[in-house]
Coordinates of C-alpha atoms in Angstrom, one line a residue:
Chain X
M235 CA 0.0 -0.2 0.3
K236 CA 2.7 2.4 1.2
K237 CA 3.8 2.3 -2.7
N238 CA 5.9 5.5 -3.7
F239 CA 3.9 7.3 -6.5
S240 CA 6.8 9.4 -9.5
N241 CA 5.3 12.6 -9.5
R242 CA 4.4 12.4 -13.0
Y243 CA 1.5 10.8 -11.0
I244 CA 0.6 13.0 -8.3
F245 CA -0.1 15.6 -10.9
I246 CA -2.2 14.0 -13.9
Y247 CA -3.7 11.9 -10.7
I248 CA -4.7 15.5 -9.0
T249 CA -5.6 16.8 -12.4
V250 CA -8.1 13.7 -13.7
L251 CA -9.5 13.9 -10.0
V252 CA -10.8 18.1 -10.2
I253 CA -11.9 17.6 -13.8
V254 CA -13.5 15.2 -12.8
I255 CA -15.5 16.9 -9.2
A256 CA -15.0 19.7 -11.3
L257 CA -18.3 18.1 -14.3
V258 CA -19.5 16.6 -11.3
L259 CA -21.4 19.8 -9.6
S260 CA -21.8 21.5 -12.7
L261 CA -23.4 19.0 -13.3
A262 CA -25.4 19.4 -9.8
A263 CA -25.7 23.0 -10.1
T264 CA -27.6 22.7 -13.5
L265 CA -29.9 20.9 -12.9
L266 CA -31.0 22.3 -9.8
Q267 CA -30.0 26.1 -10.7
Q268 CA -34.1 26.3 -11.8
R269 CA -35.3 25.1 -8.8
Q270 CA -33.1 27.1 -6.8
D271 CA -34.1 29.5 -8.9
D272 CA -38.3 29.1 -8.8
N273 CA -37.3 28.2 -4.7
R274 CA -36.0 31.9 -4.8
K275 CA -38.9 33.8 -7.0
I276 CA -42.1 31.7 -4.5
E277 CA -40.3 33.1 -1.1
K278 CA -40.0 36.5 -2.9
M279 CA -43.5 36.5 -3.5
Q280 CA -44.4 35.4 -0.6
S281 CA -42.8 38.2 1.4
I282 CA -44.3 40.4 -1.3
L283 CA -48.0 38.1 -0.4
R284 CA -47.1 38.8 3.2
S285 CA -46.6 42.5 4.1
A286 CA -49.9 43.5 2.2
G287 CA -51.1 41.3 4.5
I288 CA -51.8 37.7 2.2
E289 CA -50.6 34.8 4.0
S290 CA -50.1 31.8 0.8
S291 CA -48.2 28.8 0.8
V292 CA -45.2 27.4 -1.0
E293 CA -48.1 25.8 -3.8
N294 CA -50.8 28.5 -4.4
A295 CA -47.3 32.2 -4.5
M296 CA -47.8 32.1 -7.5
L297 CA -51.0 32.0 -8.6
L298 CA -52.4 34.2 -5.5
Y299 CA -49.1 36.5 -7.0
Q300 CA -50.8 36.8 -10.4
K301 CA -54.1 38.0 -8.9
Y302 CA -52.9 39.6 -7.0
V303 CA -49.9 41.5 -7.5
T304 CA -49.1 43.4 -10.5
E305 CA -45.4 45.3 -10.9
E306 CA -45.5 48.6 -11.6
L307 CA -41.6 50.3 -11.9
Y308 CA -40.1 53.5 -10.6
D309 CA -36.4 54.7 -11.5
E310 CA -35.7 51.4 -12.7
H311 CA -36.6 50.5 -8.4
P312 CA -39.5 48.0 -8.5
V313 CA -43.1 48.7 -6.7
Y314 CA -45.4 45.8 -6.1
V315 CA -48.8 47.2 -6.3
T316 CA -52.3 45.1 -4.8
Q317 CA -56.0 45.6 -5.3
I318 CA -57.9 44.2 -2.7
D319 CA -61.3 45.2 -1.4
N320 CA -60.7 48.0 0.6
G321 CA -58.1 50.3 -2.1
R322 CA -54.7 49.6 -3.5
I323 CA -51.5 48.8 -1.2
Y324 CA -48.4 49.7 -2.6
I325 CA -45.2 47.2 -1.9
F326 CA -41.8 47.7 -2.3
P327 CA -38.8 46.6 -1.8
L328 CA -35.4 47.1 0.8
R329 CA -32.2 46.1 0.7
G330 CA -29.5 46.8 3.5
K331 CA -26.8 45.9 5.8
G332 CA -27.4 43.4 8.6
L333 CA -24.2 42.6 11.3
W334 CA -23.1 40.1 9.4
G335 CA -25.0 39.9 6.4
P336 CA -26.9 42.2 3.8
V337 CA -31.0 41.9 5.1
W338 CA -33.7 42.7 3.0
G339 CA -37.3 42.9 2.8
F340 CA -41.0 44.0 2.1
I341 CA -42.5 46.7 3.4
A342 CA -46.0 47.8 2.3
L343 CA -48.0 51.0 2.5
K344 CA -51.7 52.0 2.4
E345 CA -52.9 54.1 -0.3
D346 CA -51.6 57.0 1.5
M347 CA -48.1 56.7 1.0
N348 CA -48.5 56.8 4.9
T349 CA -48.9 54.4 7.0
V350 CA -47.4 50.8 6.5
V351 CA -49.9 48.2 6.1
G352 CA -47.5 45.2 6.9
I353 CA -43.7 44.8 6.8
T354 CA -41.4 41.3 5.8
L355 CA -37.5 40.9 6.3
D356 CA -35.5 38.4 5.9
H357 CA -31.7 38.2 6.5
K358 CA -28.8 36.0 5.3
G359 CA -26.3 35.3 8.3
E360 CA -27.9 37.5 11.1
T361 CA -26.8 36.2 14.9
P362 CA -29.5 33.4 15.2
G363 CA -31.7 34.0 18.5
L364 CA -30.9 37.5 18.0
G365 CA -30.4 39.7 15.2
A366 CA -32.0 36.8 13.5
Q367 CA -35.4 37.7 15.2
I368 CA -36.4 40.1 13.0
T369 CA -37.8 37.5 11.0
T370 CA -40.7 36.6 13.2
A371 CA -43.8 38.1 13.8
E372 CA -43.6 39.7 17.0
F373 CA -41.3 42.1 16.3
Q374 CA -42.9 42.7 12.0
N375 CA -46.3 43.5 13.9
Q376 CA -45.2 45.9 15.1
F377 CA -44.6 48.0 12.1
R378 CA -48.0 48.0 11.3
G379 CA -50.4 50.9 11.5
K380 CA -47.2 52.8 11.8
K381 CA -46.6 56.1 9.7
I382 CA -43.5 57.3 7.8
F383 CA -44.4 60.6 7.6
D384 CA -45.0 63.1 10.6
D385 CA -48.4 65.0 10.4
R386 CA -46.6 68.1 8.5
G387 CA -46.1 66.3 5.7
N388 CA -42.2 65.4 5.8
F389 CA -40.4 62.2 5.4
V390 CA -39.6 60.6 8.8
S391 CA -38.8 57.0 8.3
I392 CA -39.9 54.5 10.7
T393 CA -36.7 54.0 13.4
L394 CA -35.6 50.7 15.4
V395 CA -35.7 51.8 18.9
K396 CA -32.4 50.6 21.6
G397 CA -35.1 49.5 25.1
G398 CA -38.7 49.9 23.4
A399 CA -40.6 52.0 21.9
G400 CA -41.1 54.8 24.0
N401 CA -37.2 55.4 24.8
F402 CA -37.5 56.7 20.9
S403 CA -37.9 61.1 20.7
G404 CA -40.6 62.3 18.5
N405 CA -43.8 60.5 17.7
R406 CA -44.1 57.3 18.7
K407 CA -45.9 56.4 15.8
H408 CA -42.4 56.2 13.8
A409 CA -40.4 53.9 16.6
V410 CA -40.9 50.5 16.7
D411 CA -38.9 48.6 19.4
A412 CA -35.5 47.2 18.2
I413 CA -34.2 43.6 19.5
S414 CA -32.8 43.5 22.4
G415 CA -28.9 42.1 21.7
G416 CA -29.6 42.6 18.0
T417 CA -27.8 46.5 18.1
L418 CA -26.1 46.9 15.2
T419 CA -29.7 44.7 12.6
S420 CA -31.5 47.4 14.5
N421 CA -29.9 49.7 12.8
G422 CA -28.9 48.1 9.8
V423 CA -32.7 47.6 9.7
T424 CA -33.5 51.4 10.6
E425 CA -30.8 52.5 8.1
M426 CA -32.5 50.3 5.5
L427 CA -35.6 51.4 4.9
F428 CA -34.3 56.0 5.9
S429 CA -32.0 55.5 2.7
N430 CA -34.9 52.6 1.0
L431 CA -37.8 54.5 1.9
L432 CA -36.0 58.0 0.6
M433 CA -35.2 56.9 -2.4
Y434 CA -39.0 56.4 -3.5
E435 CA -40.3 59.4 -1.9
P436 CA -40.7 61.3 -4.8
F437 CA -43.1 58.5 -6.5
M438 CA -45.0 58.9 -2.8
K439 CA -45.0 61.9 -4.3
E440 CA -46.2 61.7 -7.6
R441 CA -48.8 59.4 -6.9
L442 CA -50.4 60.8 -4.0
D443 CA -50.5 64.7 -6.2
R444 CA -52.2 62.6 -9.1
L445 CA -54.7 60.4 -6.3
A446 CA -55.2 64.0 -4.7
A447 CA -56.7 66.6 -7.8
P448 CA -53.9 68.7 -9.6
D449 CA -53.1 71.7 -7.1
T450 CA -50.9 74.0 -7.8
V451 CA -50.3 75.2 -3.8
T452 CA -49.8 71.0 -2.6
K453 CA -47.7 70.6 -5.1
Q454 CA -45.7 73.4 -4.5
D455 CA -45.1 72.1 -0.7
T456 CA -44.6 68.6 -1.7
A457 CA -42.1 69.7 -4.4
E458 CA -40.0 72.2 -0.9
E459 CA -40.8 69.0 1.7
V460 CA -38.7 67.0 -0.4
T461 CA -35.4 68.6 -0.4
P462 CA -34.5 69.1 3.4
A463 CA -34.8 65.0 4.1
Y464 CA -32.8 64.8 1.0
R465 CA -30.0 67.2 1.8
Q466 CA -30.6 66.0 5.9
Y467 CA -29.5 62.9 4.5
R468 CA -26.9 63.6 1.9
S469 CA -25.0 65.6 4.4
D470 CA -24.7 62.2 6.5
T471 CA -23.7 60.6 4.6
V472 CA -20.6 62.5 3.5
D473 CA -18.9 58.8 1.3
K474 CA -21.6 58.2 -0.7
P475 CA -22.1 59.9 -4.1
Q476 CA -22.3 63.3 -4.1
T477 CA -25.1 64.4 -6.0
P478 CA -28.5 63.6 -5.9
S479 CA -28.7 61.8 -9.3
A480 CA -26.2 59.8 -8.7
F481 CA -28.0 58.8 -5.1
I482 CA -30.4 58.1 -6.6
T483 CA -29.7 56.0 -9.5
D484 CA -26.0 54.5 -8.3
T485 CA -26.4 52.8 -4.7
P486 CA -29.3 51.1 -4.9
K487 CA -27.1 49.3 -7.9
K488 CA -24.3 48.4 -5.8
S489 CA -25.3 47.7 -2.9
V490 CA -27.6 45.3 -5.4
R491 CA -24.1 43.8 -6.6
Q492 CA -22.6 43.4 -3.7
Q493 CA -25.0 42.1 -0.7
S494 CA -27.4 41.0 -2.2
V495 CA -26.6 38.4 -4.4
P496 CA -25.5 35.6 -2.7
E497 CA -22.2 34.6 -2.7
Q498 CA -23.2 30.3 -3.7
E499 CA -25.2 32.6 -6.5
Q500 CA -22.5 34.0 -7.7
Q501 CA -20.8 30.5 -8.2
Q502 CA -23.2 28.7 -10.2
Q503 CA -24.1 31.2 -12.7
T504 CA -24.8 29.7 -15.8
S505 CA -25.4 33.1 -17.7
P506 CA -25.0 36.9 -16.2
V507 CA -28.7 37.1 -16.8
S508 CA -31.0 34.6 -13.5
A509 CA -30.9 35.6 -9.9
A510 CA -30.4 38.3 -9.3
D511 CA -32.9 39.6 -11.9
T512 CA -35.4 38.0 -10.6
F513 CA -35.3 39.8 -7.6
Q514 CA -34.4 44.2 -9.3
K515 CA -34.1 44.4 -12.9
M516 CA -31.3 46.3 -13.7
P517 CA -31.0 46.0 -16.9
E518 CA -26.8 44.7 -18.3
Q519 CA -27.9 46.6 -21.8
P520 CA -27.0 50.3 -21.2
V521 CA -30.7 51.6 -20.9
P522 CA -31.5 54.2 -24.0
Q523 CA -30.1 58.4 -23.3
Q524 CA -33.1 59.8 -23.1
Q525 CA -34.3 57.8 -20.9
S526 CA -31.9 57.9 -17.6
N527 CA -32.1 61.3 -17.7
D528 CA -35.3 62.6 -17.8
S529 CA -35.3 59.6 -15.1
Q530 CA -32.7 61.2 -13.0
Q531 CA -34.6 64.8 -12.3
S532 CA -34.7 64.2 -8.9
D533 CA -31.7 67.9 -8.4
P534 CA -33.3 70.4 -5.8
E535 CA -34.3 73.4 -8.6
K536 CA -35.4 70.7 -11.9
Q537 CA -37.7 69.2 -8.1
D538 CA -41.0 71.3 -9.9
V539 CA -40.2 69.8 -12.9
Y540 CA -39.9 66.5 -12.1
L541 CA -43.5 66.9 -10.5
D542 CA -45.6 69.6 -12.8
T543 CA -44.6 66.5 -15.4
A544 CA -45.7 63.8 -13.3
A545 CA -49.3 65.8 -12.7
E546 CA -49.7 66.3 -15.9
V547 CA -49.3 62.7 -17.2
S548 CA -51.8 61.8 -13.9
E549 CA -54.1 65.1 -15.9
T550 CA -53.7 63.2 -19.3
G551 CA -54.2 60.3 -17.9
D552 CA -52.1 56.6 -18.0
T553 CA -50.0 56.5 -20.9
G554 CA -47.2 58.7 -19.9
Q555 CA -44.1 58.6 -18.5
T556 CA -44.7 55.8 -16.2
T557 CA -46.0 52.8 -18.7
S558 CA -43.6 54.3 -21.5
K559 CA -41.3 52.6 -18.7
K560 CA -43.2 49.7 -18.7
E561 CA -42.6 49.9 -21.8
N562 CA -38.4 49.8 -22.0
S563 CA -38.7 47.8 -19.3
R564 CA -41.1 44.7 -20.9
K565 CA -38.4 44.9 -23.5
R566 CA -35.1 44.9 -21.8
R567 CA -36.4 41.3 -20.1
S568 CA -38.0 40.1 -23.3
N569 CA -33.9 41.1 -24.8
K570 CA -32.8 39.1 -22.0
K571 CA -35.1 36.0 -22.0
Q572 CA -33.6 36.1 -26.1
V573 CA -30.2 36.4 -24.8
Q574 CA -30.3 33.2 -22.3
A575 CA -32.1 31.1 -25.2
D576 CA -28.9 31.7 -27.4
E577 CA -26.8 30.9 -25.1
E578 CA -28.7 27.6 -24.5
Chain Y
M204 CA -3.6 -5.9 7.5
E205 CA -7.8 -6.7 7.3
Q206 CA -9.5 -8.4 9.8
K207 CA -13.6 -8.9 9.8
T208 CA -14.7 -5.5 11.3
N209 CA -17.8 -5.6 13.5
Y210 CA -20.1 -3.8 11.6
L211 CA -22.1 -3.1 14.1
K212 CA -19.5 -1.8 17.1
L213 CA -18.0 0.8 14.8
I214 CA -22.0 2.7 14.3
T215 CA -22.8 2.6 18.1
S216 CA -19.1 3.3 19.0
P217 CA -19.7 6.7 18.2
L218 CA -22.5 7.6 20.0
G219 CA -20.7 6.4 23.7
K220 CA -17.1 6.4 24.4
E221 CA -15.4 6.7 21.4
N222 CA -17.9 9.8 20.6
P223 CA -15.9 12.2 18.0
I224 CA -17.3 15.2 20.0
T225 CA -17.1 14.1 23.5
V226 CA -13.8 12.4 23.8
Q227 CA -11.9 12.3 20.7
V228 CA -13.6 17.2 20.9
L229 CA -13.8 17.6 17.6
G230 CA -16.0 19.4 15.4
I231 CA -17.1 21.6 18.3
C232 CA -16.6 25.0 16.7
S233 CA -20.6 23.3 14.0
A234 CA -21.6 22.7 17.8
L235 CA -21.9 26.0 18.7
A236 CA -23.3 28.0 16.2
V237 CA -25.9 25.2 14.8
T238 CA -27.5 23.7 18.7
V239 CA -29.5 27.3 19.1
Q240 CA -32.7 26.3 17.5
L241 CA -33.7 22.2 17.4
E242 CA -34.5 21.9 13.8
P243 CA -31.3 23.1 11.8
A244 CA -29.5 20.5 15.0
L245 CA -31.5 17.8 13.6
V246 CA -31.2 19.1 10.0
M247 CA -27.3 19.4 10.4
A248 CA -26.9 16.0 12.1
L249 CA -28.3 14.9 8.7
S250 CA -26.1 16.9 6.6
V251 CA -23.0 15.5 8.4
I252 CA -24.4 11.9 8.3
V253 CA -24.5 11.9 4.4
V254 CA -20.8 13.5 4.1
T255 CA -18.3 12.4 6.4
G256 CA -20.2 7.9 5.5
F257 CA -20.5 9.4 1.2
S258 CA -16.7 10.1 1.4
G259 CA -15.5 7.8 3.7
L260 CA -17.1 5.1 1.4
I261 CA -15.3 6.7 -1.8
I262 CA -11.7 7.3 0.1
S263 CA -11.6 4.4 1.3
A264 CA -12.2 2.7 -2.1
M265 CA -10.0 5.5 -3.7
R266 CA -7.1 4.6 -0.7
N267 CA -5.6 2.6 -2.7
S268 CA -3.8 5.0 -5.7
I269 CA -4.1 8.3 -3.5
P270 CA -0.4 9.0 -3.1
L271 CA 0.6 9.4 0.6
R272 CA 2.6 12.4 -0.5
V273 CA -1.3 14.5 -2.0
R274 CA -3.8 12.7 0.1
I275 CA -4.6 16.2 2.3
V276 CA -5.3 17.8 -1.0
V277 CA -7.0 14.8 -2.2
Q278 CA -9.4 14.2 0.3
L279 CA -10.5 18.5 0.2
M280 CA -11.1 17.5 -2.4
V281 CA -13.8 14.7 -2.1
V282 CA -15.5 16.1 1.2
S283 CA -15.3 19.9 -0.9
A284 CA -17.8 18.7 -3.7
L285 CA -19.4 16.4 -1.6
V286 CA -20.7 19.3 1.2
I287 CA -21.5 21.5 -2.4
L288 CA -23.7 18.7 -3.3
V289 CA -25.4 18.8 -0.2
D290 CA -26.0 22.0 0.2
Q291 CA -27.5 22.5 -3.3
L292 CA -29.1 19.3 -2.9
L293 CA -30.4 21.3 0.7
Q294 CA -31.5 24.5 -1.7
A295 CA -32.8 22.2 -4.2
F296 CA -35.2 20.8 -1.9
A297 CA -35.1 22.6 1.1
Y298 CA -34.3 25.8 1.1
Q299 CA -36.0 27.4 4.5
M300 CA -33.4 25.0 6.5
S301 CA -31.1 26.2 4.3
K302 CA -31.4 29.2 5.0
K303 CA -31.4 28.9 8.1
L304 CA -27.9 27.0 8.0
S305 CA -26.3 29.6 5.7
V306 CA -22.8 29.0 6.1
F307 CA -22.4 26.1 8.1
V308 CA -23.4 23.6 5.9
G309 CA -20.9 25.0 4.0
L310 CA -18.1 25.0 7.1
I311 CA -18.2 20.6 7.3
I312 CA -15.8 20.7 4.9
T313 CA -13.7 21.9 8.3
N314 CA -15.5 19.8 10.1
C315 CA -12.7 17.9 12.0
I316 CA -14.0 14.9 12.2
V317 CA -14.7 14.1 8.7
M318 CA -10.4 14.6 8.5
G319 CA -10.3 12.6 11.6
R320 CA -12.2 9.1 11.1
F321 CA -10.0 9.5 6.9
E322 CA -7.3 9.7 8.2
A323 CA -7.8 6.9 11.3
F324 CA -9.9 4.6 9.9
A325 CA -10.7 5.4 5.7
M326 CA -8.0 5.3 5.0
M327 CA -6.9 1.7 5.7
N328 CA -10.1 0.5 5.8
R329 CA -12.5 -1.4 3.3
P330 CA -15.3 0.7 1.8
W331 CA -17.9 -1.0 3.9
A332 CA -16.4 -1.3 6.8
A333 CA -15.9 3.2 6.4
F334 CA -19.3 3.6 5.1
I335 CA -20.7 2.4 7.9
D336 CA -17.7 4.2 9.8
G337 CA -18.3 7.7 8.6
V338 CA -22.6 7.0 9.5
G339 CA -21.4 5.6 12.8
N340 CA -19.5 9.3 13.7
G341 CA -21.9 11.6 11.8
F342 CA -24.5 9.9 14.3
G343 CA -22.2 10.5 17.3
Y344 CA -21.8 14.4 15.7
G345 CA -25.7 14.2 15.3
L346 CA -27.0 12.6 19.1
I347 CA -24.5 15.5 20.7
L348 CA -25.6 18.2 18.8
I349 CA -29.6 17.2 19.0
V350 CA -28.8 17.3 23.2
L351 CA -27.5 20.3 22.7
G352 CA -30.1 22.0 20.2
F353 CA -32.6 20.6 23.0
F354 CA -31.4 22.8 25.9
R355 CA -29.9 25.8 23.9
E356 CA -33.6 25.9 22.4
L357 CA -35.5 24.7 25.2
F358 CA -34.3 27.0 27.6
G359 CA -32.9 29.4 25.6
S360 CA -36.4 30.3 23.9
G361 CA -38.7 28.6 25.7
T362 CA -40.1 26.6 22.4
L363 CA -38.7 22.9 20.5
L364 CA -38.8 22.7 16.7
G365 CA -40.5 26.2 16.9
I366 CA -43.6 25.1 19.2
Q367 CA -44.2 27.4 22.4
V368 CA -43.4 24.5 24.7
V369 CA -43.5 27.0 28.2
P370 CA -46.6 27.9 28.9
Q371 CA -47.3 31.3 28.5
S372 CA -49.3 31.0 32.3
W373 CA -45.3 30.7 33.3
Y374 CA -43.6 33.9 31.7
E375 CA -46.9 36.0 33.8
S376 CA -45.6 35.0 37.0
G377 CA -42.0 36.2 36.8
Y378 CA -40.7 33.8 34.4
E379 CA -37.7 34.3 32.3
N380 CA -35.7 32.9 28.7
N381 CA -31.9 32.3 29.6
G382 CA -30.9 34.6 27.8
L383 CA -27.2 32.8 28.3
F384 CA -28.1 29.6 26.4
I385 CA -28.7 31.4 23.7
L386 CA -25.1 32.9 23.4
P387 CA -22.4 30.1 22.1
P388 CA -21.0 29.1 25.8
M389 CA -23.2 27.4 27.0
A390 CA -23.3 25.0 24.9
L391 CA -19.8 25.4 25.4
I392 CA -20.7 24.2 29.3
L393 CA -22.7 22.1 28.0
A394 CA -21.3 20.0 25.7
G395 CA -18.8 20.1 29.1
I396 CA -21.5 18.8 31.4
I397 CA -22.5 16.2 29.2
I398 CA -18.4 15.1 29.1
W399 CA -18.6 15.3 32.6
I400 CA -21.8 13.4 33.2
Q401 CA -20.4 10.2 30.6
R402 CA -16.4 9.7 32.1
S403 CA -17.6 9.6 36.0
R404 CA -18.9 6.9 34.6
N405 CA -17.1 5.6 32.8
R406 CA -14.1 6.3 34.0
S407 CA -12.0 4.5 31.5
L408 CA -12.2 7.4 29.6
I409 CA -10.3 9.8 32.0
E410 CA -6.6 10.7 30.4
T411 CA -4.0 10.6 33.0

């Protein structure tokens, strides 16, 4: 048994072994890919439905999702809309950093774009029993009925407060209990809620304006109110990109690339489009220039213009920016499918 | 050199007097990490049983062709391949659980039990015996995991397999979950208690 093997034998042996193992693993990954992607998709649908208060099982999630949820796009970022008996519910995706890895989730707001219907949160690897408590129903139920805007319409988000919501300096309706022993995860969730909802603030204002009769005075008000929170946020985060337009488009993309694609996916991705895209429809192909210039207008000075055009869209009916964006994204999606098919 | 092996003994001895965790003190790291609740402990135990069993089988089948100078590399490659397979299968068929176990499935690769059994057994025994030995050691590891998971979830969260066990009335009359049980040090203390009990009953295990 204790033979002396030559160097050549060792090299050949290891090479063959590596090739065999690589073949086996890539075969397994390819065979299981579809199932794993389905699992992820279904899980995402379930958490979207759950945030809007619809319970679903693995089996019926797909059906319920198709029945209730329609998707819209705001500046390349998805917004999910459900129509249930007592009005529309808008669901916004969230993604941020916990203590050990990414945290993500969905927050559902009522038509007033202020009251929280529900939230679902998930994480990659927070400490079990501590930070991982963000996935429990007890924790998530706290968010129901909380508000993200104060009485004057300023954006305040929702804060997870250490020692209980009672310790919050502001109004209790903007605060929930943080997780004891999970302070860093809690801070991560607070930060995630703030930055993600802030990103969608223009969309919310636009929808509110569309809902109410277009009125010049309120439009002025909202346009002014968008900016202070924005400036505040920009001055708080020095390392973030400096211009607001860059902030809106760049940061989420980066965060998607860096955090939300689990390592497994990166390893076994056989095509550049798959799991990452199921979550967020990121264009791999460059967006038409005109389009992106248009959608990045959230400069404080240009805010008025932006809201004005939004109001016009609402007056002229539903065939405006949003529809064209939708169409574009659909085109892009079908392009991707084409690419995928070609590769196969 | 390869005499008749007692298969039953290969299964039972790792449960007791050759237990990988309490006697050989291997695989402590993952034992701390996945035993906060009972359910992940169960799935982890199952995964380890599969990996130790089949890797023992494969390594033992290859044992006469493996160049001794690179045997650790070969062993690592076989184990890694198996662990990745298990991870992929979990992701495809038990998605929720694979999310709960997260990195720890991947860390089976570095679990000393696996390598320890290769060096001590699979490299010089027949494949079938090595398979049984691997499964037995997986059971031995899993047993401790389940015991730790049981106590840590019961006292740390008041639940078992996610179901509330400690009645609500206890909490109202002042009972509180012991936060220490959720933290990793408690797993070490519990494992220490198990080692203590085991050695006080079986004095031949005490090292002098």
